[in-house]
PDB file of C-alpha atoms in Angstrom:
ATOM      1  CA  ASN T 193      -7.621  17.489  42.216  1.00 83.00           C
ATOM      2  CA  ILE T 194      -5.565  16.240  39.289  1.00 89.00           C
ATOM      3  CA  LEU T 195      -5.431  17.975  35.920  1.00 90.00           C
ATOM      4  CA  PHE T 196      -4.546  15.890  32.850  1.00 91.00           C
ATOM      5  CA  SER T 197      -4.876  16.157  29.089  1.00 92.00           C
ATOM      6  CA  THR T 198      -5.818  13.743  26.312  1.00 90.00           C
ATOM      7  CA  GLU T 199      -5.124  13.941  22.594  1.00 87.00           C
ATOM      8  CA  ARG T 200      -6.159  12.022  19.500  1.00 82.00           C
ATOM      9  CA  ILE T 201      -4.818  12.190  15.966  1.00 81.00           C
ATOM     10  CA  ILE T 202      -7.532  12.087  13.278  1.00 82.00           C
ATOM     11  CA  VAL T 203      -6.127  10.361  10.174  1.00 87.00           C
ATOM     12  CA  ASN T 204      -7.990  10.792   6.891  1.00 88.00           C
ATOM     13  CA  ASN T 205      -7.482  10.464   3.146  1.00 90.00           C
ATOM     14  CA  ARG T 206      -6.709  13.434   0.901  1.00 90.00           C
ATOM     15  CA  TRP T 207      -5.556  14.073  -2.649  1.00 89.00           C
ATOM     16  CA  LEU T 208      -1.936  15.154  -2.779  1.00 88.00           C
ATOM     17  CA  THR T 209      -1.869  15.533  -6.564  1.00 80.00           C
ATOM     18  CA  SER T 210      -4.389  14.684  -9.244  1.00 72.00           C
ATOM     19  CA  GLN T 211      -4.174  14.460 -13.026  1.00 67.00           C
ATOM     20  CA  THR T 212      -7.898  13.837 -13.421  1.00 67.00           C
ATOM     21  CA  LYS T 213     -10.971  15.578 -12.035  1.00 66.00           C
ATOM     22  CA  VAL T 214     -11.510  14.478  -8.451  1.00 69.00           C
ATOM     23  CA  GLY T 215     -14.177  15.453  -5.971  1.00 67.00           C
ATOM     24  CA  ARG T 216     -14.308  15.833  -2.221  1.00 72.00           C
ATOM     25  CA  ILE T 217     -13.244  12.717  -0.326  1.00 81.00           C
ATOM     26  CA  ASP T 218     -15.813  11.109   1.970  1.00 79.00           C
ATOM     27  CA  ASN T 219     -13.907  11.091   5.267  1.00 79.00           C
ATOM     28  CA  SER T 220     -15.302  10.272   8.694  1.00 81.00           C
ATOM     29  CA  THR T 221     -14.643  11.354  12.270  1.00 77.00           C
ATOM     30  CA  VAL T 222     -12.680   8.132  12.830  1.00 79.00           C
ATOM     31  CA  ASP T 223      -9.558   7.046  10.989  1.00 83.00           C
ATOM     32  CA  ASP T 224      -9.846   6.478   7.226  1.00 89.00           C
ATOM     33  CA  LYS T 225      -6.562   5.153   5.854  1.00 91.00           C
ATOM     34  CA  TYR T 226      -4.611   2.657   3.702  1.00 94.00           C
ATOM     35  CA  PRO T 227      -6.076   3.820   0.363  1.00 94.00           C
ATOM     36  CA  GLY T 228      -5.729   1.620  -2.736  1.00 95.00           C
ATOM     37  CA  LEU T 229      -6.421   3.192  -6.130  1.00 95.00           C
ATOM     38  CA  PHE T 230      -7.913   1.438  -9.140  1.00 95.00           C
ATOM     39  CA  HIS T 231      -6.024   1.925 -12.406  1.00 93.00           C
ATOM     40  CA  ASP T 232      -8.654   1.950 -15.140  1.00 91.00           C
ATOM     41  CA  SER T 233     -11.585   3.457 -13.232  1.00 90.00           C
ATOM     42  CA  ASP T 234     -12.205   6.324 -10.838  1.00 88.00           C
ATOM     43  CA  GLN T 235     -12.536   4.096  -7.771  1.00 92.00           C
ATOM     44  CA  TYR T 236     -10.464   3.401  -4.695  1.00 93.00           C
ATOM     45  CA  LEU T 237     -10.606   1.216  -1.604  1.00 95.00           C
ATOM     46  CA  PHE T 238      -9.660   2.142   1.937  1.00 95.00           C
ATOM     47  CA  ILE T 239      -9.894   0.933   5.534  1.00 94.00           C
ATOM     48  CA  SER T 240     -12.101   2.621   8.136  1.00 92.00           C
ATOM     49  CA  LYS T 241     -13.582   1.974  11.566  1.00 87.00           C
ATOM     50  CA  ARG T 242     -16.619   4.167  10.936  1.00 85.00           C
ATOM     51  CA  SER T 243     -18.877   1.128  11.395  1.00 79.00           C
ATOM     52  CA  GLY T 244     -17.280   0.256  14.761  1.00 80.00           C
ATOM     53  CA  ARG T 245     -14.441  -2.027  13.618  1.00 85.00           C
ATOM     54  CA  GLY T 246     -12.010  -2.081  10.728  1.00 88.00           C
ATOM     55  CA  GLN T 247     -13.765  -2.720   7.399  1.00 92.00           C
ATOM     56  CA  LEU T 248     -13.070  -2.243   3.712  1.00 94.00           C
ATOM     57  CA  TYR T 249     -14.838   0.624   1.906  1.00 94.00           C
ATOM     58  CA  LEU T 250     -15.225   1.406  -1.792  1.00 94.00           C
ATOM     59  CA  ALA T 251     -15.400   4.976  -3.056  1.00 91.00           C
ATOM     60  CA  ASN T 252     -15.523   6.848  -6.361  1.00 88.00           C
ATOM     61  CA  TYR T 253     -13.846  10.140  -7.277  1.00 81.00           C
ATOM     62  CA  ASP T 254     -17.153  11.768  -8.161  1.00 76.00           C
ATOM     63  CA  GLU T 255     -19.452  10.277  -5.526  1.00 75.00           C
ATOM     64  CA  LYS T 256     -19.881  11.893  -2.140  1.00 75.00           C
ATOM     65  CA  GLN T 257     -20.360   8.772  -0.039  1.00 85.00           C
ATOM     66  CA  ALA T 258     -18.167   5.688   0.285  1.00 89.00           C
ATOM     67  CA  LYS T 259     -19.861   2.297   0.621  1.00 92.00           C
ATOM     68  CA  ILE T 260     -18.902  -0.533   2.959  1.00 93.00           C
ATOM     69  CA  VAL T 261     -17.967  -3.743   1.109  1.00 94.00           C
ATOM     70  CA  THR T 262     -16.917  -5.959   4.043  1.00 93.00           C
ATOM     71  CA  ASN T 263     -18.737  -6.514   7.298  1.00 91.00           C
ATOM     72  CA  PHE T 264     -16.512  -9.005   9.100  1.00 89.00           C
ATOM     73  CA  ASP T 265     -18.079 -10.673  12.117  1.00 83.00           C
ATOM     74  CA  GLU T 266     -14.669 -10.896  13.795  1.00 82.00           C
ATOM     75  CA  ALA T 267     -12.392  -7.988  14.563  1.00 81.00           C
ATOM     76  CA  HIS T 268      -9.335  -7.901  12.284  1.00 83.00           C
ATOM     77  CA  TRP T 269      -6.339  -5.605  11.984  1.00 86.00           C
ATOM     78  CA  LEU T 270      -6.591  -4.502   8.343  1.00 89.00           C
ATOM     79  CA  GLY T 271      -3.567  -2.961   6.713  1.00 89.00           C
ATOM     80  CA  TYR T 272      -1.992  -2.703   3.304  1.00 93.00           C
ATOM     81  CA  ILE T 273      -4.038  -2.826   0.088  1.00 95.00           C
ATOM     82  CA  ALA T 274      -2.753  -3.463  -3.450  1.00 96.00           C
ATOM     83  CA  VAL T 275      -5.145  -3.386  -6.422  1.00 96.00           C
ATOM     84  CA  ALA T 276      -4.107  -5.480  -9.448  1.00 95.00           C
ATOM     85  CA  ALA T 277      -3.092  -3.653 -12.644  1.00 93.00           C
ATOM     86  CA  ASP T 278      -6.209  -5.008 -14.406  1.00 93.00           C
ATOM     87  CA  ASP T 279      -8.473  -3.976 -11.485  1.00 95.00           C
ATOM     88  CA  LYS T 280      -9.857  -7.512 -11.234  1.00 95.00           C
ATOM     89  CA  SER T 281      -8.560  -8.381  -7.771  1.00 95.00           C
ATOM     90  CA  VAL T 282      -7.078  -6.829  -4.650  1.00 96.00           C
ATOM     91  CA  LEU T 283      -4.521  -7.998  -2.101  1.00 96.00           C
ATOM     92  CA  LEU T 284      -5.512  -7.358   1.496  1.00 95.00           C
ATOM     93  CA  ASN T 285      -3.271  -7.558   4.553  1.00 94.00           C
ATOM     94  CA  LEU T 286      -4.963  -8.911   7.706  1.00 93.00           C
ATOM     95  CA  GLY T 287      -2.432  -9.054  10.529  1.00 89.00           C
ATOM     96  CA  ASN T 288       0.268 -11.481   9.418  1.00 93.00           C
ATOM     97  CA  LYS T 289      -1.807 -12.873   6.530  1.00 95.00           C
ATOM     98  CA  ILE T 290      -2.328 -11.869   2.898  1.00 96.00           C
ATOM     99  CA  TYR T 291      -5.624 -12.557   1.095  1.00 96.00           C
ATOM    100  CA  GLN T 292      -6.552 -12.133  -2.555  1.00 96.00           C
ATOM    101  CA  LEU T 293     -10.116 -10.964  -3.167  1.00 95.00           C
ATOM    102  CA  SER T 294     -11.899 -10.698  -6.485  1.00 95.00           C
ATOM    103  CA  ILE T 295     -13.285  -7.207  -7.047  1.00 94.00           C
ATOM    104  CA  ASN T 296     -16.540  -8.900  -8.063  1.00 92.00           C
ATOM    105  CA  GLN T 297     -16.820 -10.207  -4.495  1.00 90.00           C
ATOM    106  CA  LEU T 298     -16.934  -6.667  -3.102  1.00 92.00           C
ATOM    107  CA  ASN T 299     -20.665  -6.044  -3.283  1.00 89.00           C
ATOM    108  CA  MET T 300     -22.059  -2.874  -1.697  1.00 87.00           C
ATOM    109  CA  ASP T 301     -25.480  -4.509  -1.295  1.00 88.00           C
ATOM    110  CA  HIS T 302     -24.073  -7.653   0.326  1.00 91.00           C
ATOM    111  CA  PRO T 303     -20.818  -6.849   2.168  1.00 92.00           C
ATOM    112  CA  LEU T 304     -18.396  -9.735   2.586  1.00 91.00           C
ATOM    113  CA  ARG T 305     -18.721 -11.194   6.102  1.00 90.00           C
ATOM    114  CA  SER T 306     -15.747 -13.550   6.229  1.00 89.00           C
ATOM    115  CA  LEU T 307     -12.689 -14.794   4.380  1.00 90.00           C
ATOM    116  CA  ASN T 308     -11.807 -18.400   3.601  1.00 90.00           C
ATOM    117  CA  ASN T 309      -8.686 -20.463   3.008  1.00 91.00           C
ATOM    118  CA  GLU T 310      -9.206 -20.357  -0.752  1.00 92.00           C
ATOM    119  CA  GLN T 311      -8.559 -16.626  -0.602  1.00 94.00           C
ATOM    120  CA  LEU T 312      -5.489 -16.987   1.644  1.00 96.00           C
ATOM    121  CA  VAL T 313      -2.269 -16.319  -0.260  1.00 96.00           C
ATOM    122  CA  TYR T 314       0.417 -16.238   2.426  1.00 96.00           C
ATOM    123  CA  THR T 315       0.937 -16.385   6.198  1.00 95.00           C
ATOM    124  CA  SER T 316       4.021 -14.750   7.668  1.00 94.00           C
ATOM    125  CA  GLN T 317       5.862 -15.610  10.860  1.00 92.00           C
ATOM    126  CA  ASN T 318       7.093 -12.006  11.087  1.00 94.00           C
ATOM    127  CA  PRO T 319       5.427  -8.570  10.829  1.00 94.00           C
ATOM    128  CA  ILE T 320       4.496  -7.541   7.285  1.00 95.00           C
ATOM    129  CA  ILE T 321       5.666  -4.036   6.344  1.00 94.00           C
ATOM    130  CA  ALA T 322       5.000  -3.897   2.574  1.00 95.00           C
ATOM    131  CA  LEU T 323       2.772  -5.496  -0.043  1.00 95.00           C
ATOM    132  CA  ASP T 324       2.774  -5.106  -3.826  1.00 96.00           C
ATOM    133  CA  TRP T 325       2.191  -6.954  -7.067  1.00 95.00           C
ATOM    134  CA  PHE T 326       5.394  -8.199  -8.677  1.00 94.00           C
ATOM    135  CA  SER T 327       3.766  -9.318 -11.919  1.00 90.00           C
ATOM    136  CA  LYS T 328       0.357 -10.475 -13.105  1.00 90.00           C
ATOM    137  CA  ASP T 329       0.577 -13.745 -11.175  1.00 91.00           C
ATOM    138  CA  LYS T 330       3.205 -12.948  -8.540  1.00 94.00           C
ATOM    139  CA  VAL T 331       2.925 -11.087  -5.235  1.00 96.00           C
ATOM    140  CA  ALA T 332       5.769  -9.360  -3.373  1.00 96.00           C
ATOM    141  CA  VAL T 333       5.557  -9.365   0.432  1.00 96.00           C
ATOM    142  CA  THR T 334       8.138  -7.718   2.693  1.00 96.00           C
ATOM    143  CA  MET T 335       8.509  -8.859   6.286  1.00 94.00           C
ATOM    144  CA  VAL T 336      10.808  -7.456   8.955  1.00 94.00           C
ATOM    145  CA  ASN T 337      13.035  -9.983  10.714  1.00 90.00           C
ATOM    146  CA  ASN T 338      15.374  -8.686  13.436  1.00 90.00           C
ATOM    147  CA  ALA T 339      14.960  -5.155  12.029  1.00 89.00           C
ATOM    148  CA  ILE T 340      15.940  -6.312   8.503  1.00 92.00           C
ATOM    149  CA  PRO T 341      13.366  -6.261   5.659  1.00 94.00           C
ATOM    150  CA  GLU T 342      13.111  -9.571   3.832  1.00 94.00           C
ATOM    151  CA  LEU T 343      11.315 -10.173   0.539  1.00 95.00           C
ATOM    152  CA  VAL T 344       9.161 -13.157  -0.390  1.00 95.00           C
ATOM    153  CA  ILE T 345       7.656 -13.648  -3.869  1.00 95.00           C
ATOM    154  CA  ILE T 346       4.507 -15.803  -4.022  1.00 95.00           C
ATOM    155  CA  HIS T 347       3.401 -17.433  -7.296  1.00 94.00           C
ATOM    156  CA  LEU T 348      -0.392 -17.208  -7.064  1.00 94.00           C
ATOM    157  CA  PRO T 349      -1.488 -20.140  -9.279  1.00 93.00           C
ATOM    158  CA  THR T 350       0.507 -22.608  -7.161  1.00 94.00           C
ATOM    159  CA  LEU T 351       0.957 -20.570  -3.936  1.00 94.00           C
ATOM    160  CA  THR T 352       4.621 -21.494  -4.012  1.00 93.00           C
ATOM    161  CA  ILE T 353       7.349 -19.213  -2.683  1.00 92.00           C
ATOM    162  CA  GLU T 354      10.051 -17.983  -5.027  1.00 86.00           C
ATOM    163  CA  GLN T 355      13.252 -16.482  -3.673  1.00 82.00           C
ATOM    164  CA  PRO T 356      15.282 -14.521  -6.242  1.00 82.00           C
ATOM    165  CA  SER T 357      19.044 -14.910  -6.013  1.00 81.00           C
ATOM    166  CA  GLY T 358      20.602 -12.254  -3.802  1.00 84.00           C
ATOM    167  CA  GLN T 359      19.399 -10.362  -0.748  1.00 91.00           C
ATOM    168  CA  TRP T 360      16.321  -8.294  -1.481  1.00 94.00           C
ATOM    169  CA  ALA T 361      14.121  -6.045   0.661  1.00 96.00           C
ATOM    170  CA  TYR T 362      11.244  -5.044  -1.660  1.00 97.00           C
ATOM    171  CA  GLY T 363       9.595  -6.203  -4.866  1.00 96.00           C
ATOM    172  CA  LEU T 364       7.609  -3.697  -6.938  1.00 95.00           C
ATOM    173  CA  SER T 365       5.655  -3.454 -10.165  1.00 93.00           C
ATOM    174  CA  ASP T 366       4.721  -0.552 -12.412  1.00 92.00           C
ATOM    175  CA  ASN T 367       0.958  -0.657 -12.882  1.00 87.00           C
ATOM    176  CA  VAL T 368       1.165   1.438 -16.045  1.00 88.00           C
ATOM    177  CA  ASN T 369       3.806  -0.936 -17.402  1.00 87.00           C
ATOM    178  CA  PRO T 370       2.909  -4.247 -15.712  1.00 82.00           C
ATOM    179  CA  HIS T 371       5.495  -6.193 -17.724  1.00 83.00           C
ATOM    180  CA  ILE T 372       8.262  -4.397 -15.778  1.00 88.00           C
ATOM    181  CA  SER T 373       9.196  -5.475 -12.241  1.00 92.00           C
ATOM    182  CA  TYR T 374      11.671  -3.974  -9.790  1.00 95.00           C
ATOM    183  CA  LEU T 375      13.685  -5.122  -6.787  1.00 95.00           C
ATOM    184  CA  ILE T 376      15.387  -3.113  -4.042  1.00 97.00           C
ATOM    185  CA  GLU T 377      18.527  -4.654  -2.622  1.00 95.00           C
ATOM    186  CA  GLN T 378      18.577  -5.259   1.101  1.00 94.00           C
ATOM    187  CA  HIS T 379      21.732  -3.476   2.280  1.00 91.00           C
ATOM    188  CA  SER T 380      22.775  -1.230  -0.582  1.00 95.00           C
ATOM    189  CA  ASN T 381      19.243   0.143  -1.249  1.00 96.00           C
ATOM    190  CA  GLN T 382      20.006  -0.120  -4.975  1.00 96.00           C
ATOM    191  CA  LEU T 383      17.011  -0.294  -7.308  1.00 96.00           C
ATOM    192  CA  TYR T 384      17.133  -3.041  -9.951  1.00 94.00           C
ATOM    193  CA  ARG T 385      14.831  -3.559 -12.897  1.00 92.00           C
ATOM    194  CA  TYR T 386      13.886  -7.164 -13.537  1.00 84.00           C
ATOM    195  CA  ASN T 387      13.842  -7.817 -17.238  1.00 72.00           C
ATOM    196  CA  SER T 388      11.117 -10.395 -17.150  1.00 59.00           C
ATOM    197  CA  LEU T 389       8.682 -11.517 -18.347  1.00 51.00           C
ATOM    198  CA  SER T 390       8.507 -13.528 -21.418  1.00 50.00           C
ATOM    199  CA  SER T 391       6.694 -16.071 -19.307  1.00 51.00           C
ATOM    200  CA  GLU T 392       5.206 -16.141 -15.842  1.00 50.00           C
ATOM    201  CA  SER T 393       7.118 -19.367 -15.298  1.00 52.00           C
ATOM    202  CA  ASP T 394      10.480 -17.634 -15.759  1.00 55.00           C
ATOM    203  CA  SER T 395      12.837 -18.367 -12.886  1.00 59.00           C
ATOM    204  CA  LEU T 396      13.778 -15.447 -10.643  1.00 62.00           C
ATOM    205  CA  ASP T 397      17.260 -16.968 -10.356  1.00 60.00           C
ATOM    206  CA  GLN T 398      18.276 -15.759 -13.801  1.00 56.00           C
ATOM    207  CA  MET T 399      20.630 -12.971 -12.717  1.00 50.00           C
ATOM    208  CA  ASP T 400      21.204 -11.812 -16.292  1.00 57.00           C
ATOM    209  CA  LYS T 401      17.689 -10.393 -16.135  1.00 72.00           C
ATOM    210  CA  PHE T 402      18.585  -7.962 -13.305  1.00 80.00           C
ATOM    211  CA  VAL T 403      19.624  -4.478 -14.469  1.00 88.00           C
ATOM    212  CA  ASN T 404      20.975  -1.872 -12.025  1.00 89.00           C
ATOM    213  CA  THR T 405      19.070   1.394 -12.552  1.00 91.00           C
ATOM    214  CA  LYS T 406      21.911   3.318 -10.817  1.00 91.00           C
ATOM    215  CA  ILE T 407      19.346   4.712  -8.363  1.00 93.00           C
ATOM    216  CA  THR T 408      20.118   4.317  -4.669  1.00 95.00           C
ATOM    217  CA  LEU T 409      17.389   4.981  -2.146  1.00 96.00           C
ATOM    218  CA  PRO T 410      18.439   6.831   1.032  1.00 96.00           C
ATOM    219  CA  LYS T 411      19.062   5.047   4.300  1.00 94.00           C
ATOM    220  CA  GLY T 412      15.879   4.585   6.330  1.00 93.00           C
ATOM    221  CA  PHE T 413      13.445   4.971   3.405  1.00 95.00           C
ATOM    222  CA  TYR T 414      10.067   3.198   3.541  1.00 94.00           C
ATOM    223  CA  HIS T 415       6.814   2.642   1.589  1.00 96.00           C
ATOM    224  CA  PRO T 416       8.336   2.445  -1.921  1.00 97.00           C
ATOM    225  CA  LYS T 417       6.020   2.329  -4.964  1.00 96.00           C
ATOM    226  CA  ILE T 418       6.435   2.707  -8.721  1.00 95.00           C
ATOM    227  CA  ASP T 419       3.946   4.264 -11.132  1.00 94.00           C
ATOM    228  CA  ASP T 420       4.523   5.141 -14.786  1.00 91.00           C
ATOM    229  CA  HIS T 421       8.346   4.996 -14.615  1.00 91.00           C
ATOM    230  CA  THR T 422       8.378   7.047 -11.393  1.00 94.00           C
ATOM    231  CA  LEU T 423       9.729   5.832  -8.056  1.00 96.00           C
ATOM    232  CA  PHE T 424       8.010   6.981  -4.846  1.00 96.00           C
ATOM    233  CA  TYR T 425       9.236   6.524  -1.269  1.00 97.00           C
ATOM    234  CA  VAL T 426       8.988   8.161   2.166  1.00 96.00           C
ATOM    235  CA  THR T 427      11.750   9.457   4.432  1.00 96.00           C
ATOM    236  CA  THR T 428      11.944  11.045   7.862  1.00 94.00           C
ATOM    237  CA  GLU T 429      14.211  14.087   8.050  1.00 93.00           C
ATOM    238  CA  ASN T 430      14.721  16.090  11.245  1.00 92.00           C
ATOM    239  CA  GLY T 431      11.477  14.724  12.647  1.00 90.00           C
ATOM    240  CA  ASN T 432       9.461  15.531   9.511  1.00 92.00           C
ATOM    241  CA  GLU T 433       8.150  13.045   6.936  1.00 94.00           C
ATOM    242  CA  TYR T 434       8.432  13.572   3.177  1.00 96.00           C
ATOM    243  CA  LEU T 435       7.142  11.748   0.111  1.00 96.00           C
ATOM    244  CA  HIS T 436       9.667  11.737  -2.730  1.00 96.00           C
ATOM    245  CA  SER T 437       9.037  11.083  -6.413  1.00 94.00           C
ATOM    246  CA  VAL T 438      12.034  10.275  -8.605  1.00 94.00           C
ATOM    247  CA  SER T 439      11.675   9.749 -12.337  1.00 92.00           C
ATOM    248  CA  LEU T 440      13.272   6.624 -13.736  1.00 91.00           C
ATOM    249  CA  MET T 441      13.512   8.546 -17.011  1.00 83.00           C
ATOM    250  CA  SER T 442      16.414  10.995 -16.883  1.00 72.00           C
ATOM    251  CA  ASN T 443      14.563  13.895 -18.487  1.00 67.00           C
ATOM    252  CA  LYS T 444      12.042  14.453 -15.706  1.00 73.00           C
ATOM    253  CA  ALA T 445      12.416  16.390 -12.441  1.00 73.00           C
ATOM    254  CA  SER T 446      12.091  14.942  -8.931  1.00 86.00           C
ATOM    255  CA  ASN T 447       9.587  16.205  -6.344  1.00 91.00           C
ATOM    256  CA  LYS T 448       9.376  16.244  -2.567  1.00 93.00           C
ATOM    257  CA  TYR T 449       6.132  16.613  -0.564  1.00 93.00           C
ATOM    258  CA  ARG T 450       5.819  17.366   3.147  1.00 93.00           C
ATOM    259  CA  LEU T 451       3.607  14.890   5.036  1.00 93.00           C
ATOM    260  CA  ASN T 452       1.804  15.269   8.337  1.00 89.00           C
ATOM    261  CA  ALA T 453       1.789  12.251  10.713  1.00 87.00           C
ATOM    262  CA  PHE T 454       1.825   9.987   7.656  1.00 89.00           C
ATOM    263  CA  SER T 455      -0.020   6.648   7.579  1.00 91.00           C
ATOM    264  CA  SER T 456      -0.081   5.387   3.957  1.00 94.00           C
ATOM    265  CA  TYR T 457      -0.545   6.412   0.325  1.00 95.00           C
ATOM    266  CA  ASP T 458      -1.145   5.086  -3.165  1.00 96.00           C
ATOM    267  CA  VAL T 459      -0.478   6.387  -6.666  1.00 94.00           C
ATOM    268  CA  SER T 460      -2.010   5.635 -10.053  1.00 91.00           C
ATOM    269  CA  ARG T 461      -1.988   7.532 -13.348  1.00 85.00           C
ATOM    270  CA  GLY T 462      -0.369  10.525 -11.619  1.00 83.00           C
ATOM    271  CA  ASN T 463      -3.057  10.684  -8.919  1.00 89.00           C
ATOM    272  CA  ILE T 464      -1.589  10.486  -5.403  1.00 93.00           C
ATOM    273  CA  ILE T 465      -3.967   9.787  -2.533  1.00 92.00           C
ATOM    274  CA  LEU T 466      -2.518  10.197   0.923  1.00 92.00           C
ATOM    275  CA  SER T 467      -3.559   9.102   4.396  1.00 92.00           C
ATOM    276  CA  ASP T 468      -2.188  11.386   7.093  1.00 89.00           C
ATOM    277  CA  MET T 469      -3.230  13.603  10.010  1.00 86.00           C
ATOM    278  CA  GLU T 470      -6.159  15.879   9.269  1.00 82.00           C
ATOM    279  CA  LYS T 471      -6.335  17.343  12.768  1.00 83.00           C
ATOM    280  CA  LEU T 472      -5.288  16.817  16.350  1.00 84.00           C
ATOM    281  CA  GLU T 473      -8.032  16.784  18.976  1.00 83.00           C
ATOM    282  CA  GLY T 474      -7.557  17.072  22.715  1.00 88.00           C
ATOM    283  CA  ASP T 475      -9.177  17.911  26.040  1.00 90.00           C
ATOM    284  CA  VAL T 476      -8.115  18.946  29.486  1.00 91.00           C
ATOM    285  CA  HIS T 477      -9.769  17.050  32.356  1.00 90.00           C
ATOM    286  CA  ARG T 478      -9.924  17.544  36.097  1.00 90.00           C
ATOM    287  CA  THR T 479     -10.658  14.878  38.669  1.00 88.00           C
ATOM    288  CA  LEU T 480     -12.905  15.627  41.579  1.00 81.00           C
ATOM    289  CA  LEU T 481     -11.693  13.972  44.775  1.00 72.00           C
TER     290      LEU T 481
END
């Protein structure tokens, strides 16, 4: 006879911090992850396989049950989600593609069954590791090429690619202050504020608009986000993962949160929703020869 063991990590969403009243999260026995918070309502989106394959679900802070809003006929790998600052649309990562969906298209009574080319924003030749809004009409996508993160900015009205001068790894926006954009330099990990945006047509090549915040992210950081003048990012230290929050205003303290087999997170209005390991399941089996 042969004895062997199996194990499975159950990943679910949970509130890490909350500034508003939040209820119990509707998690399932399969993975619920990649949460995306709305900014002006108590709603959030997330990805789950509770219906058999990866689909998009919509939930509310106060409601007990999340509702499916996509029912794709084909199996897709669904990843990063980024809700627009005005809550009117959402960016969705499917494999190496980015789609923009109107929130009005996400109908609980008639889940979306497919996506079309009109919703396609960008197709990458390399793995996508980050997705964020850069401004109202610009999207920041980070790909990894030969282990180096590379940033692409897409102008949504024309679907043209804009490359800011310099070597950049990430583009970020502050949903509370959507007129402010940020860039993280590729090798130095320096955070720059982009003094846009008198016009959406402003060129990203105007280097006089880049201001060094004097904040340097640590080597090996990942999943950066900005909310209400606060920078968030994840690090791995001695085999453990931590979420850091660093105020971009000098009079506020920084925080550090221990994570547990981290998957993803989102932050809005001081609410942090996290996707990480809820429990580890396993069995011991014996063969009968």
